[in-house]
Coordinates of C-alpha atoms and ligand atoms in Angstrom, one line a residue:
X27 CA 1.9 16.4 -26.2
X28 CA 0.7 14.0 -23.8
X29 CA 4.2 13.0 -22.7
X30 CA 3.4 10.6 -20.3
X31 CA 2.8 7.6 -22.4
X32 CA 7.1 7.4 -23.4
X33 CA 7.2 3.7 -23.7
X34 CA 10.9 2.3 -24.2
X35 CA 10.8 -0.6 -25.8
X36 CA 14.1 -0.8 -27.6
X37 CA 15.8 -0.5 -24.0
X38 CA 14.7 -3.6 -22.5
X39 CA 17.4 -6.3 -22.1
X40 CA 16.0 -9.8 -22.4
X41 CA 17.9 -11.2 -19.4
X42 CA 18.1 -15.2 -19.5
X43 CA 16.2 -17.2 -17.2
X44 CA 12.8 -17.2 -16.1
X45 CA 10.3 -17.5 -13.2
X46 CA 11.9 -20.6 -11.4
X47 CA 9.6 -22.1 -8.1
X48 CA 12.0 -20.9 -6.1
X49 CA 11.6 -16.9 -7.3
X50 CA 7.5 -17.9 -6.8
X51 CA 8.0 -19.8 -3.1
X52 CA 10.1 -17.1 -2.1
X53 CA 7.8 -14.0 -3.3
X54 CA 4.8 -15.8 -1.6
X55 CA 6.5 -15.9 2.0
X56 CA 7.6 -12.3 1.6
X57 CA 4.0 -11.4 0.2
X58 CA 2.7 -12.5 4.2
X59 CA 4.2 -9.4 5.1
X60 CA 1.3 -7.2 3.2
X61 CA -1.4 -10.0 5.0
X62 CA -0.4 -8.5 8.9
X63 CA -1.0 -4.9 7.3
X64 CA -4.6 -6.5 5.3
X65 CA -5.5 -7.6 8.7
X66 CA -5.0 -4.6 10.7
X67 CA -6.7 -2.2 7.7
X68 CA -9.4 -4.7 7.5
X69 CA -10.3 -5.6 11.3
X70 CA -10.6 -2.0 13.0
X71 CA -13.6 -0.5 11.3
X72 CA -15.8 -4.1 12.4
X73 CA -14.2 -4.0 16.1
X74 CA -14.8 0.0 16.4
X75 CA -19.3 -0.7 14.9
X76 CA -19.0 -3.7 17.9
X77 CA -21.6 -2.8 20.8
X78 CA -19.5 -4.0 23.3
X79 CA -16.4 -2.5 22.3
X80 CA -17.9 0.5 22.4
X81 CA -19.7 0.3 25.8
X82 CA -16.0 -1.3 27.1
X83 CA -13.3 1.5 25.6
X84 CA -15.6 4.3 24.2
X85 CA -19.0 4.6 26.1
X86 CA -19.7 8.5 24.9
X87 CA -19.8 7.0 21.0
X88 CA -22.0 3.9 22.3
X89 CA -24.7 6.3 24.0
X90 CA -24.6 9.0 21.0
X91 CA -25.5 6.1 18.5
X92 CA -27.8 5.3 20.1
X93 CA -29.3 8.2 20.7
X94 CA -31.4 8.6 17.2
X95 CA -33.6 11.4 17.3
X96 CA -30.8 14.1 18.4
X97 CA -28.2 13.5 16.4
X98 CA -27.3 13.8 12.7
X99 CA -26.5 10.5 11.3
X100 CA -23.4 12.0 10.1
X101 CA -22.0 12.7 12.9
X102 CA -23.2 9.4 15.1
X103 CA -19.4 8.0 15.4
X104 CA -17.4 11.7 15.3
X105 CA -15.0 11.2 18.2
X106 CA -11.5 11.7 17.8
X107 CA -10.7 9.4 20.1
X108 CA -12.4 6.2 18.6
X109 CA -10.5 7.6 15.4
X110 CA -7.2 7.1 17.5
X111 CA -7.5 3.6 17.9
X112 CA -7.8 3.3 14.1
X113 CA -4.6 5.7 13.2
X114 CA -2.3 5.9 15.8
X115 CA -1.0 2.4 14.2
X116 CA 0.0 4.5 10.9
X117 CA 1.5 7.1 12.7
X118 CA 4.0 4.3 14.4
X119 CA 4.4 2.7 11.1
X120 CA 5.4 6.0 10.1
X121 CA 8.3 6.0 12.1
X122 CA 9.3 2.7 12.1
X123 CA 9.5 3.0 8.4
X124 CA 13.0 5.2 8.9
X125 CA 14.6 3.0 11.3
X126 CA 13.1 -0.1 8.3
X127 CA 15.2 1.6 5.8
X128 CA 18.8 1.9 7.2
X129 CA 17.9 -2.0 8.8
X130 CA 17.4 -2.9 5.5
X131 CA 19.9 -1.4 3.6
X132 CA 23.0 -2.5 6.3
X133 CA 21.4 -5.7 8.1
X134 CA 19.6 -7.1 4.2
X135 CA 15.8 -7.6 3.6
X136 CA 15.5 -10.6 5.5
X137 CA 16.2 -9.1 8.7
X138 CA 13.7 -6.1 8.4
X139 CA 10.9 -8.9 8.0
X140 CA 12.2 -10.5 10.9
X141 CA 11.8 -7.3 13.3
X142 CA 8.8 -6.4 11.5
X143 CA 6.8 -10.0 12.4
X144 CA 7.8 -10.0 15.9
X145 CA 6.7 -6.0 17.1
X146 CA 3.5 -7.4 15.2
X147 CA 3.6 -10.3 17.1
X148 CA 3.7 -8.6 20.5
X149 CA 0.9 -6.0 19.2
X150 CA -1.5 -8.5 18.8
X151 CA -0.7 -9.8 22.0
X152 CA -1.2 -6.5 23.6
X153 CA -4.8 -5.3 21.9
X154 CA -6.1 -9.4 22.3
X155 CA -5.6 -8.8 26.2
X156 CA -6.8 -5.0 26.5
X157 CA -8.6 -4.2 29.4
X158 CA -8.1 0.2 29.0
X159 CA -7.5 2.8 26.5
X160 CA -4.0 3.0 27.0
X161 CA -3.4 -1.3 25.9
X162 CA -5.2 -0.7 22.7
X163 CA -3.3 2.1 21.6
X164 CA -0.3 0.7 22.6
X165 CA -0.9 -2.7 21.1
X166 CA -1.6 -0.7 17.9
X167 CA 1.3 1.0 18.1
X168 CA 3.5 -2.0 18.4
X169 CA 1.3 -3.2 15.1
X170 CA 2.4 -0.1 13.8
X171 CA 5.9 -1.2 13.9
X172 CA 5.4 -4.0 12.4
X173 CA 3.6 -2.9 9.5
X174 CA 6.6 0.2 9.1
X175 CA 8.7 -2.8 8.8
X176 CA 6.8 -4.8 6.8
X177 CA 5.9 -2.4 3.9
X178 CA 9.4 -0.9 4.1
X179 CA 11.3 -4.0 2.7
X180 CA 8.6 -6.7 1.0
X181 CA 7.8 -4.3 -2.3
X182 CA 12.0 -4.3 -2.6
X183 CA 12.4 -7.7 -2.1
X184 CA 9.5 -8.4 -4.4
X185 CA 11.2 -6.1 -6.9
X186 CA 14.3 -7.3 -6.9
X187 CA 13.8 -11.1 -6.6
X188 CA 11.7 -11.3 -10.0
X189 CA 12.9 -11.1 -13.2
X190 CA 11.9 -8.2 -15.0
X191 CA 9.0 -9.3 -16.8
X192 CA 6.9 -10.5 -14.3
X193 CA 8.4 -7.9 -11.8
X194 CA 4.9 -6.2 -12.1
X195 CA 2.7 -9.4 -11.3
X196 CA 4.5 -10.5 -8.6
X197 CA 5.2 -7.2 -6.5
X198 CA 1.6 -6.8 -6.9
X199 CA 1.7 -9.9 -4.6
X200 CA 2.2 -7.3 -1.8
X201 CA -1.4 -5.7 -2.5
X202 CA -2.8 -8.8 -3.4
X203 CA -1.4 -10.3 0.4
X204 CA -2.9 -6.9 1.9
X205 CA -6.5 -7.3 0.3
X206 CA -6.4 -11.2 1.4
X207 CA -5.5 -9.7 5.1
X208 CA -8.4 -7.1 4.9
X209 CA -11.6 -10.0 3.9
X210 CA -10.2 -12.3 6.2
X211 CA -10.4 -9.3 8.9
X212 CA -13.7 -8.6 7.5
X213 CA -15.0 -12.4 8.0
X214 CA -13.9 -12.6 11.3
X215 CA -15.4 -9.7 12.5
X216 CA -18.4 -11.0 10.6
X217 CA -18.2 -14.2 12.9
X218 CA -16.7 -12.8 16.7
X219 CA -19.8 -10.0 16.3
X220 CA -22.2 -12.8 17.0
X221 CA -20.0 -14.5 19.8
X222 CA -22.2 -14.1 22.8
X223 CA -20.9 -12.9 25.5
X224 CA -19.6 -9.7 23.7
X225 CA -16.0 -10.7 23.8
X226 CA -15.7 -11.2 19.7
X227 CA -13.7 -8.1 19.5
X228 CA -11.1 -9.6 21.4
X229 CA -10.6 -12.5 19.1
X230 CA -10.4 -10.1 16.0
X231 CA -8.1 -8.0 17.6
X232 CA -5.8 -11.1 18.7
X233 CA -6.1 -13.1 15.5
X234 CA -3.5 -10.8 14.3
X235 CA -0.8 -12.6 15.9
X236 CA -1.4 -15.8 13.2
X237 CA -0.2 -13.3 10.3
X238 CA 2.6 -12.4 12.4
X239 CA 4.0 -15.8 12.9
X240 CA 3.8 -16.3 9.6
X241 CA 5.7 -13.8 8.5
X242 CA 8.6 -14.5 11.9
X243 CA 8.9 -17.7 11.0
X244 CA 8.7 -17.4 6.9
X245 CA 11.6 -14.9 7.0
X246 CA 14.2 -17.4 8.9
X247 CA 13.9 -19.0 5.5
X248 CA 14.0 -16.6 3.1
X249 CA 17.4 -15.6 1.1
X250 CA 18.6 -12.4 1.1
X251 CA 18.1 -10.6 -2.6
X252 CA 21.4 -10.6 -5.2
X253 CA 20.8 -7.0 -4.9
X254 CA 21.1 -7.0 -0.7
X255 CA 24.0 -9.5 -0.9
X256 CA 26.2 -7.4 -3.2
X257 CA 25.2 -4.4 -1.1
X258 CA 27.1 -5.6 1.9
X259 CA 30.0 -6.7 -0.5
X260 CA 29.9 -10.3 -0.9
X261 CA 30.0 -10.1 -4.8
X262 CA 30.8 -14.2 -5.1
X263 CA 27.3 -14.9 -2.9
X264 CA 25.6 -12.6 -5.1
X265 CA 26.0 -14.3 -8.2
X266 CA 25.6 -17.8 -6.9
X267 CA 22.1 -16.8 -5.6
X268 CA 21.2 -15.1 -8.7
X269 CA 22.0 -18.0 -10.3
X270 CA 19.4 -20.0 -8.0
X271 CA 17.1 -17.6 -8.6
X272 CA 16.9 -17.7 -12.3
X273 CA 17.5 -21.4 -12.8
X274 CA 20.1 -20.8 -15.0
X275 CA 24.3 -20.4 -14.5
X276 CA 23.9 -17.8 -17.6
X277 CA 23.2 -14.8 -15.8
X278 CA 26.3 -12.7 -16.8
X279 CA 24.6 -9.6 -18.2
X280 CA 22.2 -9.5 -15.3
X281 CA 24.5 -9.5 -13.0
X282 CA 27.0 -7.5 -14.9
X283 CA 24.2 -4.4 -14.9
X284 CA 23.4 -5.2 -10.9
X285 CA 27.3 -5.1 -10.4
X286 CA 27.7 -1.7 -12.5
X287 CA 24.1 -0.4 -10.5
X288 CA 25.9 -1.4 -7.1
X289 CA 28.6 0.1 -7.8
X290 CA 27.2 3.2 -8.0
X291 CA 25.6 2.9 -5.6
X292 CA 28.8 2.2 -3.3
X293 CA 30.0 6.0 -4.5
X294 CA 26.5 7.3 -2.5
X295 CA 27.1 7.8 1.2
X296 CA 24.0 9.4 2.2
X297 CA 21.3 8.4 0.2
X298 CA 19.0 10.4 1.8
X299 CA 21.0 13.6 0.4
X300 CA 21.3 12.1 -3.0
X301 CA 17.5 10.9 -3.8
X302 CA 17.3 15.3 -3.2
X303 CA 19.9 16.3 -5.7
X304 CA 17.9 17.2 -9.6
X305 CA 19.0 13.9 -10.9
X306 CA 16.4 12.3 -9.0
X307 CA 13.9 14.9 -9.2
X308 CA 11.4 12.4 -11.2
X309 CA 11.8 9.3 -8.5
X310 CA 11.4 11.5 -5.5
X311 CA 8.1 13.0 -7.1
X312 CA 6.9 9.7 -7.8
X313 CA 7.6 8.3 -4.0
X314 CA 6.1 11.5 -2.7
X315 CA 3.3 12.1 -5.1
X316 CA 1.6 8.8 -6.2
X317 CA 1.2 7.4 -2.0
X318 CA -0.6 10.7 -1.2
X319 CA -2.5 10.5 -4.0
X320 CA -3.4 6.4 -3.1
X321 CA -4.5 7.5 0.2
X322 CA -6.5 10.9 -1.1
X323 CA -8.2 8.5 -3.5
X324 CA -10.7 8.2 0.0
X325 CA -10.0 4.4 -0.2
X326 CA -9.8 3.9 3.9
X327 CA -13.0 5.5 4.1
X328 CA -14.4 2.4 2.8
X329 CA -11.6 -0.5 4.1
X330 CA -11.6 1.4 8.0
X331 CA -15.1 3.1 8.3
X332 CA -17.2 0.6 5.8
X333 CA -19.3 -0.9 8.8
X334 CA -19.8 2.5 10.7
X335 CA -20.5 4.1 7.3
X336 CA -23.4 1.7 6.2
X337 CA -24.4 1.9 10.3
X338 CA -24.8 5.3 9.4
X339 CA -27.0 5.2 6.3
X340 CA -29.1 2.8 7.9
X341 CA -27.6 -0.4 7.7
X342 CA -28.0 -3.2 10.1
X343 CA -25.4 -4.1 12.9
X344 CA -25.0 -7.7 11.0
X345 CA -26.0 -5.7 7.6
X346 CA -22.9 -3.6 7.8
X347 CA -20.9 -6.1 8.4
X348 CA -21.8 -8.3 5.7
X349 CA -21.4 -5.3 3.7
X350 CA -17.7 -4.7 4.7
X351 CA -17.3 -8.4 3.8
X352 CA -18.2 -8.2 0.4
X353 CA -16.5 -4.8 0.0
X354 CA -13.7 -7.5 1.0
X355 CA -14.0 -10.0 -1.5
X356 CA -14.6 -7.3 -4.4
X357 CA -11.2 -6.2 -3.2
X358 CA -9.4 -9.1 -3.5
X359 CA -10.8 -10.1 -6.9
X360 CA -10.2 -6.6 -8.9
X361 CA -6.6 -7.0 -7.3
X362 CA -6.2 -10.3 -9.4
X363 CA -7.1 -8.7 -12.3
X364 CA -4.5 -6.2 -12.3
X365 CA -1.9 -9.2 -11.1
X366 CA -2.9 -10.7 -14.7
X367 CA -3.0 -7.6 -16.8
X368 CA -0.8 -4.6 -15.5
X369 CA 2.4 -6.5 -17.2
X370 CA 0.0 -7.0 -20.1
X371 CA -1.3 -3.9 -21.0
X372 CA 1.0 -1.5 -18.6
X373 CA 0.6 0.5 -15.7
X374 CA -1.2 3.5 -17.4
X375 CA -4.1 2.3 -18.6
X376 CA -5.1 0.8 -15.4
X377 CA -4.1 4.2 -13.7
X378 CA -6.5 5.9 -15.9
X379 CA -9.1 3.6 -16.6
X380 CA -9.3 3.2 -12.3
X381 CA -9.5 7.2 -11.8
X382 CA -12.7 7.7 -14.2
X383 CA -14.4 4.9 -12.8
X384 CA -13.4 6.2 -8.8
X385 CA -14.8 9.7 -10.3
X386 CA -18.2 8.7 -11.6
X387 CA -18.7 6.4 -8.6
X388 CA -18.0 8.8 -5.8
X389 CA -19.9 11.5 -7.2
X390 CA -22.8 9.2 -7.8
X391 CA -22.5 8.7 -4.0
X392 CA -22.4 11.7 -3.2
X393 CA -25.5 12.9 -5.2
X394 CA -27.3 9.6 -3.6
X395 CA -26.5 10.9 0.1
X396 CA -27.6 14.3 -0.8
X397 CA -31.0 13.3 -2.0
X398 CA -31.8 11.3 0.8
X399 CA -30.0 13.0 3.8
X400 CA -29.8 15.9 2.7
X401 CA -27.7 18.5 4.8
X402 CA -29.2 17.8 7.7
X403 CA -28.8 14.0 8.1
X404 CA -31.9 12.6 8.2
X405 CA -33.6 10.5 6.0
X406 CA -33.6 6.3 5.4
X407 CA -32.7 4.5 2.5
X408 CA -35.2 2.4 0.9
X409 CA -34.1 -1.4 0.0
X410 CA -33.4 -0.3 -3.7
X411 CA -31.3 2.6 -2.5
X412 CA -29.0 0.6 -0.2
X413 CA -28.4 -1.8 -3.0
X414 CA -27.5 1.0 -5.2
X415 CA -25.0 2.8 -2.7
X416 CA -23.6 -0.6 -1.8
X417 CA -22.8 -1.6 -5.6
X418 CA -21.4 2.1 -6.3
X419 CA -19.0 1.4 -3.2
X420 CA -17.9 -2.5 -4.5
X421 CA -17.4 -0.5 -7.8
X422 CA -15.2 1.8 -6.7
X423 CA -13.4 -0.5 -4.5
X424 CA -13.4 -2.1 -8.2
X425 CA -10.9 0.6 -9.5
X426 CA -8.9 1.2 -7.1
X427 CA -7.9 -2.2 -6.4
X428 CA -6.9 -2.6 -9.9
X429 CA -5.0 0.6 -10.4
X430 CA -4.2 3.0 -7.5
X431 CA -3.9 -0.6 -4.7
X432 CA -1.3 -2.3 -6.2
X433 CA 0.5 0.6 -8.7
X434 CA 1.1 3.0 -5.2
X435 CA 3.6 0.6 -4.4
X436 CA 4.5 -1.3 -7.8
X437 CA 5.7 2.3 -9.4
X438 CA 7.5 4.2 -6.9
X439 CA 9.3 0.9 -6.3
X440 CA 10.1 -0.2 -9.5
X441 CA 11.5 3.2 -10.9
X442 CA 14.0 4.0 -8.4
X443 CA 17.7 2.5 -8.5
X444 CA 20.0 0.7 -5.8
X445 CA 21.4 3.6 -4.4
X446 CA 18.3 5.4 -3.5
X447 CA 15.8 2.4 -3.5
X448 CA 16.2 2.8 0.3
X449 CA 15.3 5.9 0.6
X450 CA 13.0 5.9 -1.9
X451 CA 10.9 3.3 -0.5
X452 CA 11.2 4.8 3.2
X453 CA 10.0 8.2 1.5
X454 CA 6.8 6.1 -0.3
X455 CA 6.1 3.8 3.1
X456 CA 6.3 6.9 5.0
X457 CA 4.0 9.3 3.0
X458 CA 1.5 5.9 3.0
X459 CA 0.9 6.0 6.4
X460 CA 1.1 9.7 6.6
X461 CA -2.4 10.2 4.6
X462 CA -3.4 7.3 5.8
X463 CA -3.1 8.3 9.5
X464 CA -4.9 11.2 8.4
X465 CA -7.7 10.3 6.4
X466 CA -8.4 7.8 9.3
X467 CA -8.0 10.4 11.7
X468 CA -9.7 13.3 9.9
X469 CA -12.3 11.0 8.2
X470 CA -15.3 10.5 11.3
X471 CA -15.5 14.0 11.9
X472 CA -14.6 15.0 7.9
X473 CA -18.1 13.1 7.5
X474 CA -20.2 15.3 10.5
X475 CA -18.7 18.5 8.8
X476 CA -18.9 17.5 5.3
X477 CA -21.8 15.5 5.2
X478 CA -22.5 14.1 1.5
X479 CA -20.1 16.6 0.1
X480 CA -17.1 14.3 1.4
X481 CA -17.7 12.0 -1.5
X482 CA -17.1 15.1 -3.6
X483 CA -14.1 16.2 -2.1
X484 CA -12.5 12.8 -2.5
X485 CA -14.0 12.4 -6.2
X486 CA -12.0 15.5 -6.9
X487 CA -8.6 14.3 -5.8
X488 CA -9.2 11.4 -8.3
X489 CA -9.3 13.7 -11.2
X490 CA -6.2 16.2 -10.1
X491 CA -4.8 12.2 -9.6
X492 CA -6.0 11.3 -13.2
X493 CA -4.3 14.3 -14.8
X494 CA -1.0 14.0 -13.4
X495 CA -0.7 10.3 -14.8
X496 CA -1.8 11.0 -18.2
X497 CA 0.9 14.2 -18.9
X498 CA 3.7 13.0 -15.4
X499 CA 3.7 9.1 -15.5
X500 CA 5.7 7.3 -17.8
X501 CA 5.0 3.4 -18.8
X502 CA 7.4 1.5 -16.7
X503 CA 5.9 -2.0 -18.3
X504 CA 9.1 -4.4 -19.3
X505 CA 11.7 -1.8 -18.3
X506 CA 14.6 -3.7 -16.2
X507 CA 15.3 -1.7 -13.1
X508 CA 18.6 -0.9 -14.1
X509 CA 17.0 0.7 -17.5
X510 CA 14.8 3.0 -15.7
X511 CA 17.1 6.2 -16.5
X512 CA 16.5 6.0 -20.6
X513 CA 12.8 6.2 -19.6
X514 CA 13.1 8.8 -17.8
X515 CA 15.8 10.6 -20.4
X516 CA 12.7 10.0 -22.9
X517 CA 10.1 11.7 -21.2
X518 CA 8.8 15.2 -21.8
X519 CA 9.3 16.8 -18.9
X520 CA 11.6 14.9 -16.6
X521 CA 14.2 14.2 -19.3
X522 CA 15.9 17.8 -18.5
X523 CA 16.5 16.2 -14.9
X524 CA 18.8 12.8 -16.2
X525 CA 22.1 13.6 -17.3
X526 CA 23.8 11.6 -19.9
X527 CA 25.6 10.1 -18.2
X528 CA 22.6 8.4 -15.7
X529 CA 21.9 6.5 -18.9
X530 CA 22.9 2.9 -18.9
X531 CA 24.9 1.7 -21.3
X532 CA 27.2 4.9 -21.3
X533 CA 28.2 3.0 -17.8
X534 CA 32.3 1.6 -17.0
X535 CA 32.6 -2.0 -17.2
X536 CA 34.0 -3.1 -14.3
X537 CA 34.2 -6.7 -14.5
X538 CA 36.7 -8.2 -16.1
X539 CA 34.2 -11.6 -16.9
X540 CA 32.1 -9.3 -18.4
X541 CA 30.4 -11.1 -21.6
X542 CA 27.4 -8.5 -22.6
Ligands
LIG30 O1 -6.9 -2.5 -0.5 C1 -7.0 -1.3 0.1 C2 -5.8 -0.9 0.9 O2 -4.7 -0.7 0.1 C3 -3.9 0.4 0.6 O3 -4.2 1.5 -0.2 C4 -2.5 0.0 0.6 O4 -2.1 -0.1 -0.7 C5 -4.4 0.6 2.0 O5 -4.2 1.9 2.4 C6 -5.9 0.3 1.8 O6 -6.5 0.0 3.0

C-alpha cells in the first residue's frame, strides 16, 4: 500500500483564534530574512558572466571564453576557482548554522535574526569594496553567516507564530522572500551590466547590504515566539503573547498543548542526542533527506549558473541576462501558487505533481543539448531552439518553485516538535547548504565532464525524489505541530518508530487551569 498518503484528519484540534495583523506584520519582517539569502543566490551567477569581473578577479576564465574556436562550449567557465566565489558562502552558512541553533534555542529567535542581519551587513560591505580574491571570498563568507543565521531561525519562527491552518502559507513566506531576493538580484544585474565603466558588479555585489538592514533593524521589533518564551521559562509571558498573537484571551488549549510540548522538552538535555534515538527516526530522515534532495533537484544550476549557462548555448551577454531575469520572475510567481494551494490541497500533490514535471523537463533538455552540441560542444542554437530551451528551463523552475522551493523547508520544519525543532532545523539548514555548496562547486566542471548528460543525471534524482514521497511522506496539511506524533503512529512504515506514549493526548496534564 502506498502508505504515504496517511492523512489525520480526526487529530486536528481547532484551536480558537485566527490570523490577526499582528501574526501577518510579524511573519513579513521575519520573511526579510529569506530576501538576504534570494539576493545572494540570485546576484552571483550575473556578477561571475560580467566581462569586467572577470578580467578584474578571474582573467584565465575571461581569456578562455573568449577564446571560441578551442574550446568546448561546455567547458568555457570550468574553473574551480570562479565556482569558489559562488559556494564558499554555503559552506560558511553551513557552520554558522550550528552556532544559529544553540543561539536560538537559549538567546530566542529574535536574537538569531539580529546576528544574522548584521554578519550580512558587514559581507556586503566587504564584496561592494573588493579589490582581490581574498575580499570576495571573505565578504562571502561573512554573507554566509548571515544567511546560516538567517535560515536557521525564520522557518521556526514562521512555524510557530501562525496558527495551524495557515502554518503552510505563511512559512512558505520564507521561499516566497528568497525567490523575491533572487529577481531583484537578477534585475540589478540586468541594469549594473550596462553601467559603463565596468564597475556594475560592484553595485550588485553591495546592494546586498539593503536586505540586511532590513532584516537588523526589523528584528529589534519583532517578539519573541510563545514557543521561545516558554523555552527560557517565563510561562506568564508566554501566554500573554499568545494571546496577542491570536486576538483572542481564549487560548487555553493551545497553550495547554505548547505547555505539555515544552515540557517535554525541558526533560531533553541534549537535543542533539535525542533527535538520534528511534523515536525520532521519521523527523531526522525528513531533515536529512528532503534538503539533499531540494538541492539534487539541479535547481542552482539554473538560480547560480543561468547567465553562464545560456552564455554557453549561445546566448547574448544582455540575452542571458534577460534570461536569468525571467527565470526570476517565473520563480516568484509559481511560488505564489503554492502559498495559495499547499494548505488547500496538501503538500503531496505538489511534491508529486512538481517531480514529473522537473522529470520531463530536464530530460527534454537534455535531449535538446544533445542534438545540437552533441558530445563535443559545438553547434548553435537556432532562434526557435533557444526559445524552446529557455521555456523548458521557466517550466521547470515552474515545479520546483511550487513543490520542492517552499516544501524543503515547510516539511522538515513543521513535523518536528519543541524539543528537537532546534536540532532539527540546524540538521535541515545544514544539509541545505551542504548540496548546495556542492552542486555550485561541482556544477561548472560537472557540465565540461558531463556535457548534455548533466540534465539527465539531475532528471534522475527527481524520480528516486518522486518515489520516496509517494510510499515515505505523509500529509502534514492541518496537522497542529503538537499532533504531528499520531501522523506519524499512522503511517506505514514509520509507525513502528513512535511509541504510545509520543502520542498526544495520552500526555500528563500539568496545569492546573487546564480547560481542554
Ligand atoms: O528558488 C530557488 C532557491 O530555493 C532554494 O532551493 C532554497 O529553498 C535555493 O537553494 C534555490 O536557489
Amino acid at each position: 500500500m502506498a502508505g504515504g498518503g496517511v492523512v489525520v484528519q480526526g487529530g486536528a484540534k481547532n484551536y480558537e483564534g485566527g490570523v490577526t495583523s499582528f501574526v501577518l506584520v510579524t511573519c513579513l519582517v521575519a520573511a526579510m530574512g529569506g530576501l538576504l539569502f534570494g539576493y545572494d543566490l540570485g546576484i552571483s551567477g550575473g556578477v561571475t558572466s560580467m566581462d569586467q569581473f572577470l578580467k578584474d578577479f578571474f582573467p584565465k576564465v575571461y581569456r578562455k571564453q573568449l577564446n571560441k574556436g578551442h574550446e568546448s562550449a561546455y567547458c568555457k567557465f570550468d574553473s574551480q576557482l570562479l565556482t569558489l566565489f559562488t559556494s564558499s558562502l554555503y559552506l560558511a552558512a553551513l557552520v554558522a548554522s550550528f552556532f544559529a541553533s544553540v543561539v536560538t534555542r537559549m538567546y530566542g529567535r529574535k536574537m538569531s535574526m539580529t546576528v544574522g542581519g548584521i554578519s550580512f551587513l558587514i559581507g556586503a560591505i566587504i564584496n561592494g569594496a573588493a579589490v582581490n580574491i581574498a575580499m570576495l571570498i571573505i565578504g562571502r563568507l561573512m554573507l554566509g553567516v548571515g544567511v546560516g543565521f538567517a535560515n536557521q531561525v525564520v522557518p521556526v519562527y514562521l512555524s510557530e507564530m501562525a496558527p495551524a491552518k495557515v502554518r503552510g502559507a505563511l512559512n512558505i513566506g520564507f521561499q516566497m522572500a528568497i525567490t523575491i531576493g533572487i529577481l531583484i538580484a537578477n534585475l540589478v544585474n540586468y541594469g549594473t551590466a550596462k553601467i559603463s565603466g565596468g564597475w556594475g558588479w560592484r553595485v550588485s555585489l553591495a546592494l546586498a547590504a539593503v536586505p540586511a538592514i532590513l532584516m537588523t533593524v526589523g528584528s529589534f521589533f519583532l517578539p519573541d515566539t510563545p514557543n521561545s518564551i516558554l523555552e527560557r521559562g517565563h510561562v506568564d509571558e508566554a501566554k500573554k503573547m499568545l494571546q496577542k498573537i491570536r486576538g483572542t484571551p481564549n487560548v487555553d488549549e493551545e497553550f495547554q498543548d505548547l505547555y505539555d510540548a515544552s515540557e517535554a522538552a525541558k526533560q531533553v538535555h541534549h537535543p542533539w542526542t535525542n533527535i538520534l534515538r528511534g523515536r525520532y527516526r521519521p523527523q531526522l530522515t525528513m531533515c536529512t533527506l528532503i534538503p539533499f534532495f531540494q538541492q539534487f533537484t539541479g535547481i542552482n544550476v539554473i538560480m547560480f549558473y543561468a547567465p553562464v549557462l545560456f552564455k554557453t548555448i549561445g546566448f547574448g551577454a544582455e540575452a542571458s541576462l534577460m534570461s536569468a531575469v525571467i527565470t526570476g520572475v517565473v520563480n516568484v510567481v509559481a511560488t505564489l501558487v503554492s502559498v495559495f494551494s499547499v494548505d488547500k490541497f496538501g503538500r503531496r500533490v505538489l511534491f508529486l505533481e512538481g517531480g514529473v514535471q522537473m522529470f520531463i523537463c530536464q530530460c527534454l533538455v537534455g535531449i535538446m543539448l544533445a542534438l545540437k552540441f552533441g558530445l563535443r560542444g559545438e553547434g548553435t542554437l537556432t532562434k526557435f531552439d533557444a526559445d524552446f530551451v529557455l521555456f523548458l528551463i521557466c517550466a521547470y523552475v515552474a515545479a520546483f518553485a511550487w513543490s520542492w522551493g517552499p516544501l524543503g523547508w515547510l516539511v522538515p520544519s513543521e513535523v518536528c516538535a519543541l524539543e528537537i525543532r532546534s536540532a532539527g532545523q540546524a540538521i535541515n539548514v545544514s544539509t541545505n547548504m551542504i548540496f548546495t555548496f556542492v552542486v555550485g562547486q561541482v556544477f561548472l566542471s560537472m557540465l565540461c565532464h558531463f556535457k548534455f548528460g548533466l540534465f539527465f543525471f539531475f532528471a534522475g534524482f527527481v524520480a528516486v525524489m518522486t518515489v520516496f514521497v509517494f510510499y515515505m511522506v505523509p500529509e502534514t496539511r492541518n496537522v497542529p505541530i503538537e499532533e504531528m506524533n499520531r501522523m506519524w503512529k499512522a503511517h506505514w512504515f514509520w509507525g513502528k518508530y513512535i511509541p504510545d506514549e509520543a502520542v498526544i493526548g495520552s500526555s500528563n496534564e500539568i496545569q492546573p487551569n487546564k480547560t481542554a
